Amino acid sequence: MDNQEVITDMPENYEELKSSANRNANWRERLDAVEELGNWKNQKSIDILKHRLNTDAVYQVREAAYHKLLAFGEDVQMPVRQKGELMKDATKVLLRIKKSLPRDHTYEEFKEKLKKMRIDLYDTYEGDKGADFDAWLEQTWSSLLKR
C-alpha cells in the first residue's frame, strides 16, 4: 500500500477519469484512471472502482481496483485471473483475420491487421499477457486452422 493521503472530495478531472476508466481499447489508460480515482474516496470513485474490479478483462486493472477499494475500507474480494477467452468470440475473430490475409502472410502482417481491425481485442490480450503477449499471439496465430 502506498501512504498517500486519501482525499474525500472530487477531482477536478473526474469526468475525464470516468471516461478513461471505461475506455475499452486502452487498458493502460484504465489502469491510470483506477490509480488516480483511488486517491479520492467518494461514492462515485468507489462505484467506478467496483465496476473495474468486477468487469475489466485485464487482470492488472482489476487487481489495482481491488487494492484501491481495500485501502478505502471496502469489503471486496481479490479478483481471480480469468481462464480461456477474455473476450467473447476472440478465437473466431482471430481466425477471421487470419483467413482474410493471403495464404503466405507473416505473423507480423497478422499482428498489424489485428491491431488495425480490433484494437480492443489486441489491447485486452496485450494487457493480460504482459511480456508473454507476443509469444502467446504468435503461438495462437500458428495454431489457427490452416487455410
mmCIF file with all atom_site columns, C-alpha atoms in Angstrom:
data_model
loop_
_atom_site.group_PDB
_atom_site.id
_atom_site.type_symbol
_atom_site.label_atom_id
_atom_site.label_alt_id
_atom_site.label_comp_id
_atom_site.label_asym_id
_atom_site.label_entity_id
_atom_site.label_seq_id
_atom_site.pdbx_PDB_ins_code
_atom_site.Cartn_x
_atom_site.Cartn_y
_atom_site.Cartn_z
_atom_site.occupancy
_atom_site.B_iso_or_equiv
_atom_site.pdbx_formal_charge
_atom_site.auth_seq_id
_atom_site.auth_comp_id
_atom_site.auth_asym_id
_atom_site.auth_atom_id
_atom_site.pdbx_PDB_model_num
ATOM 1   C CA . MET A 1 1   ? 0.000   0.000   0.000   1.00 0.00 ? 1   MET A CA 1
ATOM 2   C CA . ASP A 1 2   ? 1.186   3.496   -0.655  1.00 0.00 ? 2   ASP A CA 1
ATOM 3   C CA . ASN A 1 3   ? 0.977   6.017   2.152   1.00 0.00 ? 3   ASN A CA 1
ATOM 4   C CA . GLN A 1 4   ? -0.714  8.636   0.022   1.00 0.00 ? 4   GLN A CA 1
ATOM 5   C CA . GLU A 1 5   ? -3.344  10.731  1.686   1.00 0.00 ? 5   GLU A CA 1
ATOM 6   C CA . VAL A 1 6   ? -6.864  9.890   0.561   1.00 0.00 ? 6   VAL A CA 1
ATOM 7   C CA . ILE A 1 7   ? -8.943  12.912  -0.419  1.00 0.00 ? 7   ILE A CA 1
ATOM 8   C CA . THR A 1 8   ? -12.714 12.706  0.009   1.00 0.00 ? 8   THR A CA 1
ATOM 9   C CA . ASP A 1 9   ? -13.958 15.367  -2.391  1.00 0.00 ? 9   ASP A CA 1
ATOM 10  C CA . MET A 1 10  ? -13.980 15.078  -6.209  1.00 0.00 ? 10  MET A CA 1
ATOM 11  C CA . PRO A 1 11  ? -11.013 15.553  -8.530  1.00 0.00 ? 11  PRO A CA 1
ATOM 12  C CA . GLU A 1 12  ? -11.378 18.433  -10.992 1.00 0.00 ? 12  GLU A CA 1
ATOM 13  C CA . ASN A 1 13  ? -10.873 15.982  -13.862 1.00 0.00 ? 13  ASN A CA 1
ATOM 14  C CA . TYR A 1 14  ? -13.479 13.471  -12.610 1.00 0.00 ? 14  TYR A CA 1
ATOM 15  C CA . GLU A 1 15  ? -15.397 13.264  -15.924 1.00 0.00 ? 15  GLU A CA 1
ATOM 16  C CA . GLU A 1 16  ? -12.140 12.686  -17.806 1.00 0.00 ? 16  GLU A CA 1
ATOM 17  C CA . LEU A 1 17  ? -11.099 9.975   -15.323 1.00 0.00 ? 17  LEU A CA 1
ATOM 18  C CA . LYS A 1 18  ? -14.529 8.355   -15.609 1.00 0.00 ? 18  LYS A CA 1
ATOM 19  C CA . SER A 1 19  ? -14.170 8.244   -19.417 1.00 0.00 ? 19  SER A CA 1
ATOM 20  C CA . SER A 1 20  ? -10.629 6.885   -19.157 1.00 0.00 ? 20  SER A CA 1
ATOM 21  C CA . ALA A 1 21  ? -11.729 4.189   -16.708 1.00 0.00 ? 21  ALA A CA 1
ATOM 22  C CA . ASN A 1 22  ? -14.226 2.970   -19.293 1.00 0.00 ? 22  ASN A CA 1
ATOM 23  C CA . ARG A 1 23  ? -12.035 3.200   -22.406 1.00 0.00 ? 23  ARG A CA 1
ATOM 24  C CA . ASN A 1 24  ? -12.276 -0.326  -23.857 1.00 0.00 ? 24  ASN A CA 1
ATOM 25  C CA . ALA A 1 25  ? -9.315  -0.128  -26.189 1.00 0.00 ? 25  ALA A CA 1
ATOM 26  C CA . ASN A 1 26  ? -6.720  1.123   -23.728 1.00 0.00 ? 26  ASN A CA 1
ATOM 27  C CA . TRP A 1 27  ? -6.019  -0.923  -20.613 1.00 0.00 ? 27  TRP A CA 1
ATOM 28  C CA . ARG A 1 28  ? -3.137  1.368   -19.597 1.00 0.00 ? 28  ARG A CA 1
ATOM 29  C CA . GLU A 1 29  ? -5.484  4.359   -19.581 1.00 0.00 ? 29  GLU A CA 1
ATOM 30  C CA . ARG A 1 30  ? -7.988  2.389   -17.490 1.00 0.00 ? 30  ARG A CA 1
ATOM 31  C CA . LEU A 1 31  ? -5.205  1.412   -15.077 1.00 0.00 ? 31  LEU A CA 1
ATOM 32  C CA . ASP A 1 32  ? -4.040  5.031   -14.750 1.00 0.00 ? 32  ASP A CA 1
ATOM 33  C CA . ALA A 1 33  ? -7.624  6.161   -14.104 1.00 0.00 ? 33  ALA A CA 1
ATOM 34  C CA . VAL A 1 34  ? -8.067  3.476   -11.425 1.00 0.00 ? 34  VAL A CA 1
ATOM 35  C CA . GLU A 1 35  ? -4.838  4.594   -9.752  1.00 0.00 ? 35  GLU A CA 1
ATOM 36  C CA . GLU A 1 36  ? -5.932  8.252   -9.783  1.00 0.00 ? 36  GLU A CA 1
ATOM 37  C CA . LEU A 1 37  ? -9.527  7.578   -8.673  1.00 0.00 ? 37  LEU A CA 1
ATOM 38  C CA . GLY A 1 38  ? -8.087  5.511   -5.831  1.00 0.00 ? 38  GLY A CA 1
ATOM 39  C CA . ASN A 1 39  ? -6.834  8.744   -4.296  1.00 0.00 ? 39  ASN A CA 1
ATOM 40  C CA . TRP A 1 40  ? -10.374 10.170  -3.985  1.00 0.00 ? 40  TRP A CA 1
ATOM 41  C CA . LYS A 1 41  ? -12.626 8.373   -1.525  1.00 0.00 ? 41  LYS A CA 1
ATOM 42  C CA . ASN A 1 42  ? -16.185 9.175   -2.525  1.00 0.00 ? 42  ASN A CA 1
ATOM 43  C CA . GLN A 1 43  ? -19.141 7.134   -3.748  1.00 0.00 ? 43  GLN A CA 1
ATOM 44  C CA . LYS A 1 44  ? -18.605 7.944   -7.430  1.00 0.00 ? 44  LYS A CA 1
ATOM 45  C CA . SER A 1 45  ? -14.963 6.828   -7.335  1.00 0.00 ? 45  SER A CA 1
ATOM 46  C CA . ILE A 1 46  ? -15.899 3.720   -5.350  1.00 0.00 ? 46  ILE A CA 1
ATOM 47  C CA . ASP A 1 47  ? -18.611 2.845   -7.895  1.00 0.00 ? 47  ASP A CA 1
ATOM 48  C CA . ILE A 1 48  ? -16.177 3.141   -10.823 1.00 0.00 ? 48  ILE A CA 1
ATOM 49  C CA . LEU A 1 49  ? -13.506 1.127   -8.997  1.00 0.00 ? 49  LEU A CA 1
ATOM 50  C CA . LYS A 1 50  ? -16.040 -1.603  -8.177  1.00 0.00 ? 50  LYS A CA 1
ATOM 51  C CA . HIS A 1 51  ? -17.115 -1.697  -11.819 1.00 0.00 ? 51  HIS A CA 1
ATOM 52  C CA . ARG A 1 52  ? -13.481 -2.113  -12.962 1.00 0.00 ? 52  ARG A CA 1
ATOM 53  C CA . LEU A 1 53  ? -12.916 -4.768  -10.279 1.00 0.00 ? 53  LEU A CA 1
ATOM 54  C CA . ASN A 1 54  ? -15.920 -6.781  -11.407 1.00 0.00 ? 54  ASN A CA 1
ATOM 55  C CA . THR A 1 55  ? -15.888 -6.336  -15.180 1.00 0.00 ? 55  THR A CA 1
ATOM 56  C CA . ASP A 1 56  ? -12.458 -5.456  -16.567 1.00 0.00 ? 56  ASP A CA 1
ATOM 57  C CA . ALA A 1 57  ? -10.973 -8.117  -18.833 1.00 0.00 ? 57  ALA A CA 1
ATOM 58  C CA . VAL A 1 58  ? -7.414  -7.154  -17.886 1.00 0.00 ? 58  VAL A CA 1
ATOM 59  C CA . TYR A 1 59  ? -6.327  -8.664  -14.579 1.00 0.00 ? 59  TYR A CA 1
ATOM 60  C CA . GLN A 1 60  ? -3.899  -5.819  -13.749 1.00 0.00 ? 60  GLN A CA 1
ATOM 61  C CA . VAL A 1 61  ? -6.750  -3.295  -13.862 1.00 0.00 ? 61  VAL A CA 1
ATOM 62  C CA . ARG A 1 62  ? -9.000  -5.488  -11.681 1.00 0.00 ? 62  ARG A CA 1
ATOM 63  C CA . GLU A 1 63  ? -6.166  -6.044  -9.203  1.00 0.00 ? 63  GLU A CA 1
ATOM 64  C CA . ALA A 1 64  ? -5.400  -2.300  -8.958  1.00 0.00 ? 64  ALA A CA 1
ATOM 65  C CA . ALA A 1 65  ? -9.093  -1.544  -8.355  1.00 0.00 ? 65  ALA A CA 1
ATOM 66  C CA . TYR A 1 66  ? -9.147  -4.203  -5.638  1.00 0.00 ? 66  TYR A CA 1
ATOM 67  C CA . HIS A 1 67  ? -6.170  -2.667  -3.813  1.00 0.00 ? 67  HIS A CA 1
ATOM 68  C CA . LYS A 1 68  ? -7.629  0.858   -4.015  1.00 0.00 ? 68  LYS A CA 1
ATOM 69  C CA . LEU A 1 69  ? -11.030 -0.317  -2.710  1.00 0.00 ? 69  LEU A CA 1
ATOM 70  C CA . LEU A 1 70  ? -9.354  -2.277  0.074   1.00 0.00 ? 70  LEU A CA 1
ATOM 71  C CA . ALA A 1 71  ? -7.433  0.866   1.090   1.00 0.00 ? 71  ALA A CA 1
ATOM 72  C CA . PHE A 1 72  ? -10.803 2.672   1.266   1.00 0.00 ? 72  PHE A CA 1
ATOM 73  C CA . GLY A 1 73  ? -12.013 0.010   3.714   1.00 0.00 ? 73  GLY A CA 1
ATOM 74  C CA . GLU A 1 74  ? -14.427 -1.558  1.227   1.00 0.00 ? 74  GLU A CA 1
ATOM 75  C CA . ASP A 1 75  ? -15.366 -5.231  1.643   1.00 0.00 ? 75  ASP A CA 1
ATOM 76  C CA . VAL A 1 76  ? -14.015 -6.658  -1.628  1.00 0.00 ? 76  VAL A CA 1
ATOM 77  C CA . GLN A 1 77  ? -12.600 -9.970  -2.796  1.00 0.00 ? 77  GLN A CA 1
ATOM 78  C CA . MET A 1 78  ? -9.261  -10.403 -4.588  1.00 0.00 ? 78  MET A CA 1
ATOM 79  C CA . PRO A 1 79  ? -10.060 -10.897 -8.291  1.00 0.00 ? 79  PRO A CA 1
ATOM 80  C CA . VAL A 1 80  ? -9.416  -14.265 -9.886  1.00 0.00 ? 80  VAL A CA 1
ATOM 81  C CA . ARG A 1 81  ? -7.430  -14.368 -13.118 1.00 0.00 ? 81  ARG A CA 1
ATOM 82  C CA . GLN A 1 82  ? -9.761  -15.406 -15.943 1.00 0.00 ? 82  GLN A CA 1
ATOM 83  C CA . LYS A 1 83  ? -9.009  -18.574 -17.876 1.00 0.00 ? 83  LYS A CA 1
ATOM 84  C CA . GLY A 1 84  ? -9.806  -19.087 -21.551 1.00 0.00 ? 84  GLY A CA 1
ATOM 85  C CA . GLU A 1 85  ? -11.113 -16.323 -23.786 1.00 0.00 ? 85  GLU A CA 1
ATOM 86  C CA . LEU A 1 86  ? -11.076 -12.876 -22.229 1.00 0.00 ? 86  LEU A CA 1
ATOM 87  C CA . MET A 1 87  ? -13.439 -11.515 -24.870 1.00 0.00 ? 87  MET A CA 1
ATOM 88  C CA . LYS A 1 88  ? -16.429 -13.217 -26.449 1.00 0.00 ? 88  LYS A CA 1
ATOM 89  C CA . ASP A 1 89  ? -15.583 -14.987 -29.727 1.00 0.00 ? 89  ASP A CA 1
ATOM 90  C CA . ALA A 1 90  ? -11.921 -13.899 -29.649 1.00 0.00 ? 90  ALA A CA 1
ATOM 91  C CA . THR A 1 91  ? -10.766 -17.111 -31.365 1.00 0.00 ? 91  THR A CA 1
ATOM 92  C CA . LYS A 1 92  ? -13.357 -16.670 -34.129 1.00 0.00 ? 92  LYS A CA 1
ATOM 93  C CA . VAL A 1 93  ? -12.198 -13.077 -34.674 1.00 0.00 ? 93  VAL A CA 1
ATOM 94  C CA . LEU A 1 94  ? -8.538  -14.134 -34.827 1.00 0.00 ? 94  LEU A CA 1
ATOM 95  C CA . LEU A 1 95  ? -9.383  -16.899 -37.305 1.00 0.00 ? 95  LEU A CA 1
ATOM 96  C CA . ARG A 1 96  ? -11.405 -14.481 -39.452 1.00 0.00 ? 96  ARG A CA 1
ATOM 97  C CA . ILE A 1 97  ? -8.463  -12.071 -39.565 1.00 0.00 ? 97  ILE A CA 1
ATOM 98  C CA . LYS A 1 98  ? -6.046  -14.868 -40.455 1.00 0.00 ? 98  LYS A CA 1
ATOM 99  C CA . LYS A 1 99  ? -8.340  -16.062 -43.266 1.00 0.00 ? 99  LYS A CA 1
ATOM 100 C CA . SER A 1 100 ? -8.628  -12.522 -44.639 1.00 0.00 ? 100 SER A CA 1
ATOM 101 C CA . LEU A 1 101 ? -4.879  -12.390 -45.293 1.00 0.00 ? 101 LEU A CA 1
ATOM 102 C CA . PRO A 1 102 ? -3.001  -14.057 -48.168 1.00 0.00 ? 102 PRO A CA 1
ATOM 103 C CA . ARG A 1 103 ? -2.074  -17.711 -47.559 1.00 0.00 ? 103 ARG A CA 1
ATOM 104 C CA . ASP A 1 104 ? 1.638   -16.869 -47.198 1.00 0.00 ? 104 ASP A CA 1
ATOM 105 C CA . HIS A 1 105 ? 1.197   -13.908 -44.821 1.00 0.00 ? 105 HIS A CA 1
ATOM 106 C CA . THR A 1 106 ? 3.621   -13.418 -41.943 1.00 0.00 ? 106 THR A CA 1
ATOM 107 C CA . TYR A 1 107 ? 2.922   -13.268 -38.246 1.00 0.00 ? 107 TYR A CA 1
ATOM 108 C CA . GLU A 1 108 ? 3.798   -9.552  -38.305 1.00 0.00 ? 108 GLU A CA 1
ATOM 109 C CA . GLU A 1 109 ? 1.197   -8.916  -41.037 1.00 0.00 ? 109 GLU A CA 1
ATOM 110 C CA . PHE A 1 110 ? -1.381  -10.789 -38.948 1.00 0.00 ? 110 PHE A CA 1
ATOM 111 C CA . LYS A 1 111 ? -0.453  -8.813  -35.832 1.00 0.00 ? 111 LYS A CA 1
ATOM 112 C CA . GLU A 1 112 ? -0.728  -5.467  -37.675 1.00 0.00 ? 112 GLU A CA 1
ATOM 113 C CA . LYS A 1 113 ? -4.115  -6.343  -39.170 1.00 0.00 ? 113 LYS A CA 1
ATOM 114 C CA . LEU A 1 114 ? -5.407  -7.427  -35.759 1.00 0.00 ? 114 LEU A CA 1
ATOM 115 C CA . LYS A 1 115 ? -4.216  -4.126  -34.285 1.00 0.00 ? 115 LYS A CA 1
ATOM 116 C CA . LYS A 1 116 ? -5.973  -2.156  -37.060 1.00 0.00 ? 116 LYS A CA 1
ATOM 117 C CA . MET A 1 117 ? -9.220  -4.115  -37.072 1.00 0.00 ? 117 MET A CA 1
ATOM 118 C CA . ARG A 1 118 ? -9.707  -4.968  -33.391 1.00 0.00 ? 118 ARG A CA 1
ATOM 119 C CA . ILE A 1 119 ? -7.578  -2.745  -31.174 1.00 0.00 ? 119 ILE A CA 1
ATOM 120 C CA . ASP A 1 120 ? -9.928  -3.572  -28.275 1.00 0.00 ? 120 ASP A CA 1
ATOM 121 C CA . LEU A 1 121 ? -9.118  -7.281  -28.539 1.00 0.00 ? 121 LEU A CA 1
ATOM 122 C CA . TYR A 1 122 ? -5.414  -6.637  -29.157 1.00 0.00 ? 122 TYR A CA 1
ATOM 123 C CA . ASP A 1 123 ? -5.190  -4.260  -26.211 1.00 0.00 ? 123 ASP A CA 1
ATOM 124 C CA . THR A 1 124 ? -7.068  -6.552  -23.809 1.00 0.00 ? 124 THR A CA 1
ATOM 125 C CA . TYR A 1 125 ? -4.839  -9.537  -24.501 1.00 0.00 ? 125 TYR A CA 1
ATOM 126 C CA . GLU A 1 126 ? -1.686  -7.416  -24.509 1.00 0.00 ? 126 GLU A CA 1
ATOM 127 C CA . GLY A 1 127 ? -2.623  -6.091  -21.076 1.00 0.00 ? 127 GLY A CA 1
ATOM 128 C CA . ASP A 1 128 ? -3.499  -9.512  -19.737 1.00 0.00 ? 128 ASP A CA 1
ATOM 129 C CA . LYS A 1 129 ? -0.490  -11.394 -21.156 1.00 0.00 ? 129 LYS A CA 1
ATOM 130 C CA . GLY A 1 130 ? 2.107   -8.698  -20.452 1.00 0.00 ? 130 GLY A CA 1
ATOM 131 C CA . ALA A 1 131 ? 5.607   -9.735  -21.544 1.00 0.00 ? 131 ALA A CA 1
ATOM 132 C CA . ASP A 1 132 ? 4.231   -13.062 -22.843 1.00 0.00 ? 132 ASP A CA 1
ATOM 133 C CA . PHE A 1 133 ? 1.846   -11.370 -25.283 1.00 0.00 ? 133 PHE A CA 1
ATOM 134 C CA . ASP A 1 134 ? 3.926   -11.752 -28.462 1.00 0.00 ? 134 ASP A CA 1
ATOM 135 C CA . ALA A 1 135 ? 4.755   -15.401 -27.746 1.00 0.00 ? 135 ALA A CA 1
ATOM 136 C CA . TRP A 1 136 ? 1.086   -16.105 -26.975 1.00 0.00 ? 136 TRP A CA 1
ATOM 137 C CA . LEU A 1 137 ? -0.201  -14.296 -30.085 1.00 0.00 ? 137 LEU A CA 1
ATOM 138 C CA . GLU A 1 138 ? 2.324   -15.956 -32.390 1.00 0.00 ? 138 GLU A CA 1
ATOM 139 C CA . GLN A 1 139 ? 1.525   -19.395 -30.941 1.00 0.00 ? 139 GLN A CA 1
ATOM 140 C CA . THR A 1 140 ? -2.207  -18.701 -31.286 1.00 0.00 ? 140 THR A CA 1
ATOM 141 C CA . TRP A 1 141 ? -1.729  -17.474 -34.879 1.00 0.00 ? 141 TRP A CA 1
ATOM 142 C CA . SER A 1 142 ? 0.258   -20.559 -35.856 1.00 0.00 ? 142 SER A CA 1
ATOM 143 C CA . SER A 1 143 ? -2.294  -22.891 -34.252 1.00 0.00 ? 143 SER A CA 1
ATOM 144 C CA . LEU A 1 144 ? -5.316  -21.353 -36.009 1.00 0.00 ? 144 LEU A CA 1
ATOM 145 C CA . LEU A 1 145 ? -6.705  -23.540 -38.772 1.00 0.00 ? 145 LEU A CA 1
ATOM 146 C CA . LYS A 1 146 ? -4.550  -23.551 -41.850 1.00 0.00 ? 146 LYS A CA 1
ATOM 147 C CA . ARG A 1 147 ? -6.271  -22.007 -44.815 1.00 0.00 ? 147 ARG A CA 1
#
